[in-house]
Amino acid sequence: MALIFYNNNESSGKLKCTIQQTGRLGFTDATAKQLRLHEVDAVQFARDDQESDTLYLVNDVSKSGPNAFKVCKAGMYYYVNTKHLFEELGLDFESNTIIFDLKREPKYKEMEVYKMTKRELPRKKK
């Protein structure tokens, strides 16, 4: 008999990010660690040419070209200024809480790619 041990992946839960009311995309602490945002200058967003409503986050440490979104940090939290992108996509982040669950996809041209599955809830009134 031989025991095969499972790896303890650092992801302690779902990877997710939320569009804030300001249009910024904020990452949970666990997601920021898994995506290594402390090492990344920028991320990119893409869509599938066959599924136009499917959004992807491309975490490419090595490149930050004209289509890249700068990763910012406020206190202990990471975010990306995405207001104009989400407005262009027609997402109503001011009236709704929009959360994306991230799932790692196979590497695309040596880049880390995460499929963003959208959940939308009415924003709570104050």
Short mmCIF file of N, CA and C in Angstrom, two decimals:
data_model
loop_
_atom_site.label_atom_id
_atom_site.label_comp_id
_atom_site.label_asym_id
_atom_site.label_seq_id
_atom_site.Cartn_x
_atom_site.Cartn_y
_atom_site.Cartn_z
N MET A 1 0.85 -1.18 0.00
CA MET A 1 0.00 0.00 0.00
C MET A 1 0.89 1.24 0.00
N ALA A 2 0.52 2.23 -0.79
CA ALA A 2 1.25 3.49 -0.83
C ALA A 2 0.25 4.63 -0.67
N LEU A 3 0.60 5.58 0.15
CA LEU A 3 -0.26 6.75 0.35
C LEU A 3 0.14 7.86 -0.61
N ILE A 4 -0.84 8.44 -1.20
CA ILE A 4 -0.61 9.57 -2.09
C ILE A 4 -1.23 10.78 -1.42
N PHE A 5 -0.42 11.77 -1.11
CA PHE A 5 -0.89 12.95 -0.39
C PHE A 5 -1.34 14.03 -1.37
N TYR A 6 -2.38 14.72 -0.99
CA TYR A 6 -2.89 15.83 -1.79
C TYR A 6 -2.14 17.10 -1.43
N ASN A 7 -1.94 17.94 -2.42
CA ASN A 7 -1.30 19.23 -2.18
C ASN A 7 -2.27 20.17 -1.49
N ASN A 8 -1.74 20.98 -0.59
CA ASN A 8 -2.54 21.99 0.07
C ASN A 8 -2.44 23.26 -0.76
N ASN A 9 -3.36 23.43 -1.68
CA ASN A 9 -3.36 24.64 -2.49
C ASN A 9 -3.74 25.81 -1.60
N GLU A 10 -3.11 26.94 -1.81
CA GLU A 10 -3.31 28.10 -0.95
C GLU A 10 -4.71 28.68 -1.06
N SER A 11 -5.42 28.36 -2.11
CA SER A 11 -6.77 28.91 -2.27
C SER A 11 -7.68 28.31 -1.22
N SER A 12 -8.11 29.12 -0.27
CA SER A 12 -8.94 28.63 0.82
C SER A 12 -10.43 28.82 0.54
N GLY A 13 -10.78 29.17 -0.63
CA GLY A 13 -12.17 29.37 -0.99
C GLY A 13 -12.28 29.75 -2.44
N LYS A 14 -13.46 30.24 -2.78
CA LYS A 14 -13.67 30.67 -4.15
C LYS A 14 -12.85 31.91 -4.45
N LEU A 15 -12.35 31.97 -5.65
CA LEU A 15 -11.69 33.18 -6.11
C LEU A 15 -12.76 34.09 -6.66
N LYS A 16 -12.80 35.33 -6.17
CA LYS A 16 -13.83 36.23 -6.66
C LYS A 16 -13.38 37.68 -6.57
N CYS A 17 -14.06 38.49 -7.34
CA CYS A 17 -13.84 39.94 -7.33
C CYS A 17 -15.19 40.60 -7.54
N THR A 18 -15.29 41.85 -7.09
CA THR A 18 -16.56 42.56 -7.12
C THR A 18 -16.38 43.94 -7.74
N ILE A 19 -17.34 44.32 -8.57
CA ILE A 19 -17.32 45.67 -9.10
C ILE A 19 -17.88 46.59 -8.01
N GLN A 20 -17.07 47.53 -7.58
CA GLN A 20 -17.51 48.49 -6.57
C GLN A 20 -18.43 49.52 -7.23
N GLN A 21 -19.16 50.26 -6.43
CA GLN A 21 -20.09 51.25 -6.96
C GLN A 21 -19.38 52.33 -7.79
N THR A 22 -18.09 52.51 -7.55
CA THR A 22 -17.30 53.47 -8.30
C THR A 22 -16.84 52.94 -9.66
N GLY A 23 -17.06 51.65 -9.90
CA GLY A 23 -16.62 51.04 -11.16
C GLY A 23 -15.30 50.31 -11.04
N ARG A 24 -14.65 50.43 -9.90
CA ARG A 24 -13.39 49.70 -9.69
C ARG A 24 -13.69 48.22 -9.45
N LEU A 25 -12.78 47.37 -9.91
CA LEU A 25 -12.89 45.94 -9.67
C LEU A 25 -12.01 45.61 -8.47
N GLY A 26 -12.63 45.24 -7.36
CA GLY A 26 -11.90 44.93 -6.13
C GLY A 26 -11.76 43.43 -5.93
N PHE A 27 -10.61 43.03 -5.42
CA PHE A 27 -10.30 41.61 -5.23
C PHE A 27 -10.32 41.24 -3.75
N THR A 28 -10.83 40.06 -3.43
CA THR A 28 -10.74 39.57 -2.06
C THR A 28 -9.28 39.28 -1.76
N ASP A 29 -8.95 39.20 -0.48
CA ASP A 29 -7.58 38.94 -0.07
C ASP A 29 -7.08 37.60 -0.62
N ALA A 30 -7.91 36.57 -0.52
CA ALA A 30 -7.53 35.25 -1.02
C ALA A 30 -7.28 35.27 -2.52
N THR A 31 -8.11 36.01 -3.25
CA THR A 31 -7.95 36.11 -4.70
C THR A 31 -6.67 36.86 -5.05
N ALA A 32 -6.42 37.96 -4.34
CA ALA A 32 -5.20 38.75 -4.60
C ALA A 32 -3.95 37.90 -4.38
N LYS A 33 -3.97 37.07 -3.34
CA LYS A 33 -2.82 36.20 -3.08
C LYS A 33 -2.66 35.15 -4.17
N GLN A 34 -3.77 34.51 -4.55
CA GLN A 34 -3.72 33.46 -5.57
C GLN A 34 -3.26 34.02 -6.92
N LEU A 35 -3.71 35.23 -7.27
CA LEU A 35 -3.32 35.85 -8.53
C LEU A 35 -1.96 36.55 -8.44
N ARG A 36 -1.39 36.57 -7.24
CA ARG A 36 -0.09 37.21 -6.99
C ARG A 36 -0.10 38.66 -7.46
N LEU A 37 -1.14 39.39 -7.08
CA LEU A 37 -1.28 40.78 -7.52
C LEU A 37 -0.17 41.67 -6.99
N HIS A 38 0.49 41.26 -5.92
CA HIS A 38 1.60 42.06 -5.40
C HIS A 38 2.79 42.04 -6.35
N GLU A 39 2.83 41.07 -7.26
CA GLU A 39 3.92 40.96 -8.22
C GLU A 39 3.55 41.52 -9.59
N VAL A 40 2.28 41.82 -9.79
CA VAL A 40 1.76 42.16 -11.11
C VAL A 40 1.59 43.67 -11.24
N ASP A 41 2.02 44.22 -12.36
CA ASP A 41 1.82 45.64 -12.64
C ASP A 41 0.46 45.91 -13.26
N ALA A 42 -0.03 44.94 -14.04
CA ALA A 42 -1.27 45.15 -14.77
C ALA A 42 -1.92 43.81 -15.12
N VAL A 43 -3.21 43.88 -15.42
CA VAL A 43 -3.95 42.73 -15.90
C VAL A 43 -4.66 43.16 -17.18
N GLN A 44 -5.14 42.19 -17.91
CA GLN A 44 -5.89 42.49 -19.12
C GLN A 44 -7.22 41.76 -19.06
N PHE A 45 -8.18 42.23 -19.83
CA PHE A 45 -9.48 41.59 -19.93
C PHE A 45 -9.70 41.20 -21.38
N ALA A 46 -10.38 40.09 -21.58
CA ALA A 46 -10.62 39.59 -22.94
C ALA A 46 -11.99 38.93 -22.97
N ARG A 47 -12.47 38.72 -24.18
CA ARG A 47 -13.70 37.95 -24.36
C ARG A 47 -13.43 36.84 -25.36
N ASP A 48 -14.25 35.83 -25.30
CA ASP A 48 -14.15 34.69 -26.22
C ASP A 48 -14.78 35.09 -27.54
N ASP A 49 -14.13 34.77 -28.65
CA ASP A 49 -14.69 35.15 -29.95
C ASP A 49 -15.96 34.38 -30.28
N GLN A 50 -16.22 33.26 -29.60
CA GLN A 50 -17.43 32.49 -29.85
C GLN A 50 -18.49 32.69 -28.77
N GLU A 51 -18.09 33.19 -27.61
CA GLU A 51 -19.03 33.48 -26.53
C GLU A 51 -18.79 34.93 -26.10
N SER A 52 -19.43 35.86 -26.78
CA SER A 52 -19.11 37.28 -26.58
C SER A 52 -19.48 37.78 -25.18
N ASP A 53 -20.37 37.07 -24.47
CA ASP A 53 -20.74 37.52 -23.14
C ASP A 53 -19.86 36.93 -22.04
N THR A 54 -18.87 36.14 -22.41
CA THR A 54 -17.95 35.55 -21.44
C THR A 54 -16.71 36.42 -21.33
N LEU A 55 -16.39 36.82 -20.10
CA LEU A 55 -15.27 37.71 -19.83
C LEU A 55 -14.14 36.91 -19.19
N TYR A 56 -12.90 37.27 -19.53
CA TYR A 56 -11.72 36.62 -18.98
C TYR A 56 -10.77 37.65 -18.41
N LEU A 57 -10.12 37.30 -17.33
CA LEU A 57 -9.06 38.13 -16.75
C LEU A 57 -7.75 37.45 -17.10
N VAL A 58 -6.84 38.18 -17.69
CA VAL A 58 -5.54 37.65 -18.07
C VAL A 58 -4.51 38.26 -17.15
N ASN A 59 -3.89 37.41 -16.36
CA ASN A 59 -2.90 37.83 -15.38
C ASN A 59 -1.53 37.58 -15.96
N ASP A 60 -0.98 38.58 -16.61
CA ASP A 60 0.30 38.42 -17.29
C ASP A 60 1.33 39.32 -16.62
N VAL A 61 2.20 38.72 -15.83
CA VAL A 61 3.19 39.45 -15.06
C VAL A 61 4.20 40.15 -15.97
N SER A 62 4.51 39.56 -17.10
CA SER A 62 5.62 40.04 -17.91
C SER A 62 5.29 41.23 -18.82
N LYS A 63 4.01 41.43 -19.14
CA LYS A 63 3.68 42.46 -20.13
C LYS A 63 2.65 43.43 -19.56
N SER A 64 2.82 44.67 -19.91
CA SER A 64 1.77 45.66 -19.63
C SER A 64 1.73 46.65 -20.77
N GLY A 65 0.98 46.28 -21.80
CA GLY A 65 0.90 47.10 -23.00
C GLY A 65 -0.22 48.11 -22.91
N PRO A 66 -0.59 48.69 -24.05
CA PRO A 66 -1.60 49.76 -24.06
C PRO A 66 -2.99 49.27 -23.66
N ASN A 67 -3.26 47.97 -23.76
CA ASN A 67 -4.57 47.43 -23.40
C ASN A 67 -4.63 46.92 -21.97
N ALA A 68 -3.57 47.12 -21.22
CA ALA A 68 -3.51 46.61 -19.85
C ALA A 68 -4.14 47.59 -18.87
N PHE A 69 -4.65 47.04 -17.78
CA PHE A 69 -5.24 47.82 -16.70
C PHE A 69 -4.31 47.74 -15.51
N LYS A 70 -3.89 48.88 -15.01
CA LYS A 70 -2.93 48.95 -13.91
C LYS A 70 -3.54 48.41 -12.62
N VAL A 71 -2.78 47.58 -11.92
CA VAL A 71 -3.19 47.06 -10.61
C VAL A 71 -2.80 48.09 -9.56
N CYS A 72 -3.78 48.52 -8.75
CA CYS A 72 -3.55 49.52 -7.71
C CYS A 72 -3.78 48.89 -6.34
N LYS A 73 -3.24 49.56 -5.33
CA LYS A 73 -3.42 49.06 -3.97
C LYS A 73 -3.86 50.22 -3.08
N ALA A 74 -4.90 49.96 -2.26
CA ALA A 74 -5.38 50.93 -1.28
C ALA A 74 -5.41 50.21 0.06
N GLY A 75 -4.51 50.60 0.95
CA GLY A 75 -4.40 49.88 2.22
C GLY A 75 -3.90 48.47 1.96
N MET A 76 -4.70 47.50 2.33
CA MET A 76 -4.33 46.10 2.13
C MET A 76 -5.04 45.48 0.93
N TYR A 77 -5.84 46.26 0.21
CA TYR A 77 -6.67 45.71 -0.85
C TYR A 77 -6.20 46.14 -2.23
N TYR A 78 -6.37 45.23 -3.19
CA TYR A 78 -5.99 45.49 -4.57
C TYR A 78 -7.25 45.74 -5.40
N TYR A 79 -7.10 46.63 -6.38
CA TYR A 79 -8.21 46.92 -7.28
C TYR A 79 -7.66 47.34 -8.63
N VAL A 80 -8.56 47.38 -9.61
CA VAL A 80 -8.23 47.82 -10.96
C VAL A 80 -9.29 48.84 -11.37
N ASN A 81 -8.87 49.96 -11.95
CA ASN A 81 -9.80 50.97 -12.44
C ASN A 81 -10.43 50.48 -13.74
N THR A 82 -11.65 50.00 -13.63
CA THR A 82 -12.32 49.37 -14.77
C THR A 82 -13.63 50.05 -15.15
N LYS A 83 -13.89 51.22 -14.61
CA LYS A 83 -15.18 51.88 -14.81
C LYS A 83 -15.54 51.99 -16.29
N HIS A 84 -14.63 52.51 -17.12
CA HIS A 84 -14.96 52.71 -18.53
C HIS A 84 -15.20 51.38 -19.25
N LEU A 85 -14.51 50.31 -18.87
CA LEU A 85 -14.72 49.00 -19.48
C LEU A 85 -16.11 48.48 -19.16
N PHE A 86 -16.49 48.54 -17.88
CA PHE A 86 -17.78 48.00 -17.49
C PHE A 86 -18.94 48.87 -17.99
N GLU A 87 -18.71 50.17 -18.13
CA GLU A 87 -19.73 51.03 -18.75
C GLU A 87 -19.90 50.65 -20.22
N GLU A 88 -18.78 50.40 -20.89
CA GLU A 88 -18.82 50.00 -22.30
C GLU A 88 -19.54 48.67 -22.48
N LEU A 89 -19.39 47.78 -21.49
CA LEU A 89 -20.04 46.47 -21.54
C LEU A 89 -21.50 46.54 -21.10
N GLY A 90 -21.95 47.70 -20.64
CA GLY A 90 -23.34 47.88 -20.26
C GLY A 90 -23.70 47.29 -18.90
N LEU A 91 -22.73 47.15 -18.01
CA LEU A 91 -23.00 46.60 -16.68
C LEU A 91 -23.44 47.72 -15.75
N ASP A 92 -24.56 47.53 -15.07
CA ASP A 92 -25.11 48.54 -14.17
C ASP A 92 -24.58 48.28 -12.75
N PHE A 93 -23.35 48.69 -12.51
CA PHE A 93 -22.71 48.45 -11.22
C PHE A 93 -23.13 49.46 -10.16
N GLU A 94 -23.80 50.53 -10.56
CA GLU A 94 -24.27 51.51 -9.59
C GLU A 94 -25.54 51.04 -8.89
N SER A 95 -26.41 50.33 -9.60
CA SER A 95 -27.66 49.83 -9.03
C SER A 95 -27.56 48.39 -8.56
N ASN A 96 -26.57 47.66 -9.06
CA ASN A 96 -26.44 46.25 -8.73
C ASN A 96 -25.06 45.92 -8.19
N THR A 97 -25.02 44.92 -7.33
CA THR A 97 -23.76 44.36 -6.89
C THR A 97 -23.40 43.27 -7.90
N ILE A 98 -22.27 43.44 -8.56
CA ILE A 98 -21.85 42.47 -9.57
C ILE A 98 -20.57 41.79 -9.08
N ILE A 99 -20.67 40.47 -8.93
CA ILE A 99 -19.57 39.66 -8.42
C ILE A 99 -19.15 38.71 -9.54
N PHE A 100 -17.86 38.54 -9.69
CA PHE A 100 -17.33 37.57 -10.65
C PHE A 100 -16.64 36.45 -9.88
N ASP A 101 -17.05 35.21 -10.14
CA ASP A 101 -16.33 34.06 -9.64
C ASP A 101 -15.27 33.73 -10.68
N LEU A 102 -14.04 33.53 -10.23
CA LEU A 102 -12.93 33.27 -11.14
C LEU A 102 -12.57 31.80 -11.13
N LYS A 103 -12.36 31.26 -12.31
CA LYS A 103 -11.92 29.87 -12.44
C LYS A 103 -10.73 29.82 -13.37
N ARG A 104 -9.67 29.22 -12.91
CA ARG A 104 -8.44 29.14 -13.71
C ARG A 104 -8.68 28.28 -14.95
N GLU A 105 -8.27 28.80 -16.07
CA GLU A 105 -8.39 28.11 -17.35
C GLU A 105 -6.98 27.63 -17.76
N PRO A 106 -6.92 26.74 -18.74
CA PRO A 106 -5.59 26.35 -19.23
C PRO A 106 -4.83 27.58 -19.72
N LYS A 107 -3.52 27.54 -19.60
CA LYS A 107 -2.71 28.68 -20.03
C LYS A 107 -2.93 28.97 -21.50
N TYR A 108 -2.96 30.24 -21.82
CA TYR A 108 -3.11 30.69 -23.20
C TYR A 108 -1.86 31.48 -23.55
N LYS A 109 -1.07 30.94 -24.46
CA LYS A 109 0.19 31.58 -24.87
C LYS A 109 1.04 31.95 -23.65
N GLU A 110 1.18 30.99 -22.73
CA GLU A 110 2.00 31.15 -21.51
C GLU A 110 1.46 32.19 -20.54
N MET A 111 0.19 32.59 -20.66
CA MET A 111 -0.39 33.57 -19.75
C MET A 111 -1.41 32.88 -18.86
N GLU A 112 -1.54 33.37 -17.61
CA GLU A 112 -2.56 32.86 -16.70
C GLU A 112 -3.89 33.49 -17.10
N VAL A 113 -4.91 32.64 -17.29
CA VAL A 113 -6.22 33.11 -17.72
C VAL A 113 -7.27 32.59 -16.74
N TYR A 114 -8.17 33.49 -16.33
CA TYR A 114 -9.25 33.15 -15.42
C TYR A 114 -10.58 33.51 -16.05
N LYS A 115 -11.48 32.53 -16.12
CA LYS A 115 -12.82 32.78 -16.63
C LYS A 115 -13.61 33.49 -15.53
N MET A 116 -14.31 34.56 -15.90
CA MET A 116 -15.07 35.36 -14.94
C MET A 116 -16.56 35.06 -15.12
N THR A 117 -17.14 34.35 -14.15
CA THR A 117 -18.56 34.02 -14.19
C THR A 117 -19.31 35.04 -13.35
N LYS A 118 -20.25 35.75 -13.98
CA LYS A 118 -20.92 36.89 -13.36
C LYS A 118 -22.12 36.46 -12.52
N ARG A 119 -22.23 37.07 -11.32
CA ARG A 119 -23.42 37.01 -10.49
C ARG A 119 -23.87 38.44 -10.23
N GLU A 120 -25.16 38.69 -10.36
CA GLU A 120 -25.66 40.05 -10.21
C GLU A 120 -26.79 40.06 -9.19
N LEU A 121 -26.69 40.95 -8.21
CA LEU A 121 -27.69 41.09 -7.15
C LEU A 121 -28.07 42.56 -7.03
N PRO A 122 -29.32 42.87 -6.68
CA PRO A 122 -29.68 44.28 -6.46
C PRO A 122 -28.86 44.83 -5.29
N ARG A 123 -28.36 46.04 -5.46
CA ARG A 123 -27.58 46.69 -4.41
C ARG A 123 -28.50 47.05 -3.25
N LYS A 124 -28.05 46.82 -2.03
CA LYS A 124 -28.85 47.14 -0.85
C LYS A 124 -28.97 48.65 -0.71
N LYS A 125 -30.16 49.10 -0.41
CA LYS A 125 -30.40 50.53 -0.21
C LYS A 125 -29.98 50.93 1.19
N LYS A 126 -29.41 52.10 1.33
CA LYS A 126 -28.96 52.58 2.65
C LYS A 126 -30.08 53.29 3.36
#
